[in-house]
């Protein structure tokens, strides 16, 4: 949290995070679906859709969880800096 | 890829192949070739192209499809990555590190944010300026510069004054010590060269003269010398010798040799006449004239004409040189000097006249000169004397010779007489011839005597002249020369010779006289006899014996003869007696004469001895004199040196004295000047001090005033800064400036005042560190805040589901923003009735009116999520308000203190 986040931007940031997360999850789901589709289900389209949907759902769920409990903090791993390293 | 529906591919295939599709699934693509209508196919193709099918005919639709897919995929990928990078900074960092230009892209997309219209005035202009390159200079006032400037000027003034003082001190007039007169050196130079010159010129002249060339020197014109050349080389020699002597004399300013030369000239000519017979007196006078004229011309003196016409008289000639000498001596000093001065350059002559101050070198030179003069004189006189002596010798010898001849002639004559009178000796000549010889001898004797006499007189004259010359030279010269003495000796010797010769002649003459008497007597006797004979025998003539005589005549003759014989015998006896007495007398006389002669001889001898003694004495005197002279010279030289040294010392002492006096005077003058200057300086200093005091007093007041002004200015600056923020900022976000510097300035300006300290403490810390946003920034920010707040108006603190968020958003969309609502005046507001929208609109309105405080109050009433959203803004607004309040208080206080001093 180096840069200060303005209070009015907080929600926006939250939304961004949410969206990004959703997209990532969707992508992930898509990918899994494609893999499944290709390798397991004879190139049928339904695993892809399924995976995407799963991703979307996950993302939505995360978003909702985040918005519902706004006072929960999101932690990040901070790499331990060596001496002199920025 | 997985297989998509067939329809699409086939259609695409058809399209890519350039054939229209049929609606059928079995045979989707129309086959023009089958239909076999080329024209229609072409038209169809043209139509297709016109429709704007996919890019290339040849390539077909496949490439387009892939391109489209690729673009979409890329876009999607990039978009997804961007979105994810927005949420996760770590991911963003990895992206930036690995992908080139990711940083810029991400920065551009994520960081900048939506651009707000910049309400600040200076921002755009400054940005433009910055882009162009003209930097904005922020000049900061140095409140402390007033007094330092003053002090600097004061320092400068002092410096200037000091300089002026130094200049005036240096301008005290310095009287230079006058250098002592340096005529000495100037005069010394020519005199050093002079003696040589003086000698050189006459020598040159003399040499030239001797060489026989007609010399026309610029200084000594001798125009008559050349015309006289023809007469005789002898004369020329003489005249040249004269010229030489003359030149030397003139050169050495010696009048005497000239005067001496004159008599020599006067006398030489007659002496010269001796050996040369039949000389015209005119010829004699001419060369003398020459010399005299030369002298006259050289000496600028009109010679008295008598001197030319009377060269012979010994006395007069003697007188003449004496008088001439005197006259010459009187005038010679001036004329010689004048001549020399005219000839050569004058300082020499003037130097001879007056001797103001001589250096030892000068004295030496003078002595040297004198010595040279002396030498020259001596040389001249010696030369003259030599010359004279030569002449004298010649004349004397000639005279002696003449005398001897005369004596010889006289003797011969007497011998002849004797011979003739002696009747026994008949000789071969016979009586008559003998008597003729006698007369001849007599004539010769007479001539010889005359000549001898003449030569004797001439020689005597010459002798006298030379004697006079020698006497004069002895008297005039400082010491008699050896030569002169030798000359004297010579002279005396010659005189003696002459006298002896003359004596010889006299003696011979006396003898001749005796012989003549004897002859006369004999003659007389004979005559008597003849007479008697004639008386007795008148007709008998002696010597005329013719025939025989008668007896009477014979007897008478014999008687007469006897008588005569008797007579004669008695006469003879008488004569014998008389003879005896006469002999005695004669003897006596002769003795007397001998005595006289011996006396004369003795006298001469004595004279000679005396002369010799005198000569010896003179010689000794001369030697002694020489010695004394040299000694005196040295002593004089020493004295001169001592004198010059003494003079030098005296001069030095005088110089010192004068120098010290001058120093004292100068010192006094300097002291006076310095005192005067000091007084002036003191005045100025006093004035200056007064001014300083006044300034100090004023300075205190002004310092206070300045301080308060500073404070005022600082407070105003602070207030302004709070109000305007960073003017260089490009957006409202960067408009805040840390206030710490200004606050510190105010603190410094406030000094020890506790009142101001308290006020300063009221300034929030965050404002000092981070800074505050100016109202404009807040206003701008508020727009966004408001929008967001409106969107989340329905959400409360506990959060909300996505659906709630969505609904809230929808509500915000649907609720029309009617604009800024103003608070109804004077009406009380029920806090419960206020909802987000109203509050926001109220706040906006108040912001628009510039009332930040009211807006903050309204925003403070927000609840739930909107409050959270607006909390940041509210915080900033509060800070700003606090800072502003503090600044205003400070400004007011500073104004209260400082405004009075601005007047």
Coordinates of C-alpha atoms in Angstrom, one line a residue, chain A residues 6-9 11 15-17 19-20 24 43 60 63-64 67-68 70-71 77, chain B residues 1 83-84 86-87 733 781 784-785 792 798-802 805 868-869 871-872:
Chain A
X6 CA -8.4 8.0 -2.1
X7 CA -11.6 7.2 -0.4
X8 CA -13.7 7.8 -3.4
X9 CA -11.5 5.6 -5.5
X11 CA -14.8 1.4 -4.5
X15 CA -14.7 -3.0 -8.7
X16 CA -11.5 -3.3 -10.8
X17 CA -10.2 -6.0 -8.7
X19 CA -13.6 -7.6 -12.6
X20 CA -10.1 -8.6 -13.0
X24 CA -9.1 -14.3 -14.7
X43 CA -14.0 -31.6 -28.6
X60 CA -19.1 -13.1 -8.9
X63 CA -17.0 -9.9 -5.7
X64 CA -20.1 -10.3 -3.6
X67 CA -18.6 -6.0 -1.3
X68 CA -20.5 -7.4 1.5
X70 CA -16.0 -4.1 3.1
X71 CA -14.0 -3.8 6.2
X77 CA 2.8 -10.7 0.3
Chain B
X1 CA -9.2 -25.9 -33.3
X83 CA -7.3 -4.9 -15.7
X84 CA -5.5 -7.4 -13.6
X86 CA -4.7 -2.5 -12.1
X87 CA -5.7 -4.6 -9.2
X733 CA -4.0 16.4 -7.3
X781 CA -12.4 16.4 -6.3
X784 CA -16.0 12.7 -8.5
X785 CA -16.8 12.2 -4.9
X792 CA -23.5 3.9 -3.7
X798 CA -22.2 -2.9 6.5
X799 CA -21.6 -3.3 2.9
X800 CA -23.9 -4.7 0.3
X801 CA -24.3 -7.4 -2.2
X802 CA -23.5 -6.9 -5.8
X805 CA -24.7 -2.2 -5.7
X868 CA -16.8 6.1 3.6
X869 CA -16.4 7.3 0.0
X871 CA -14.3 10.5 4.1
X872 CA -11.0 11.2 2.3

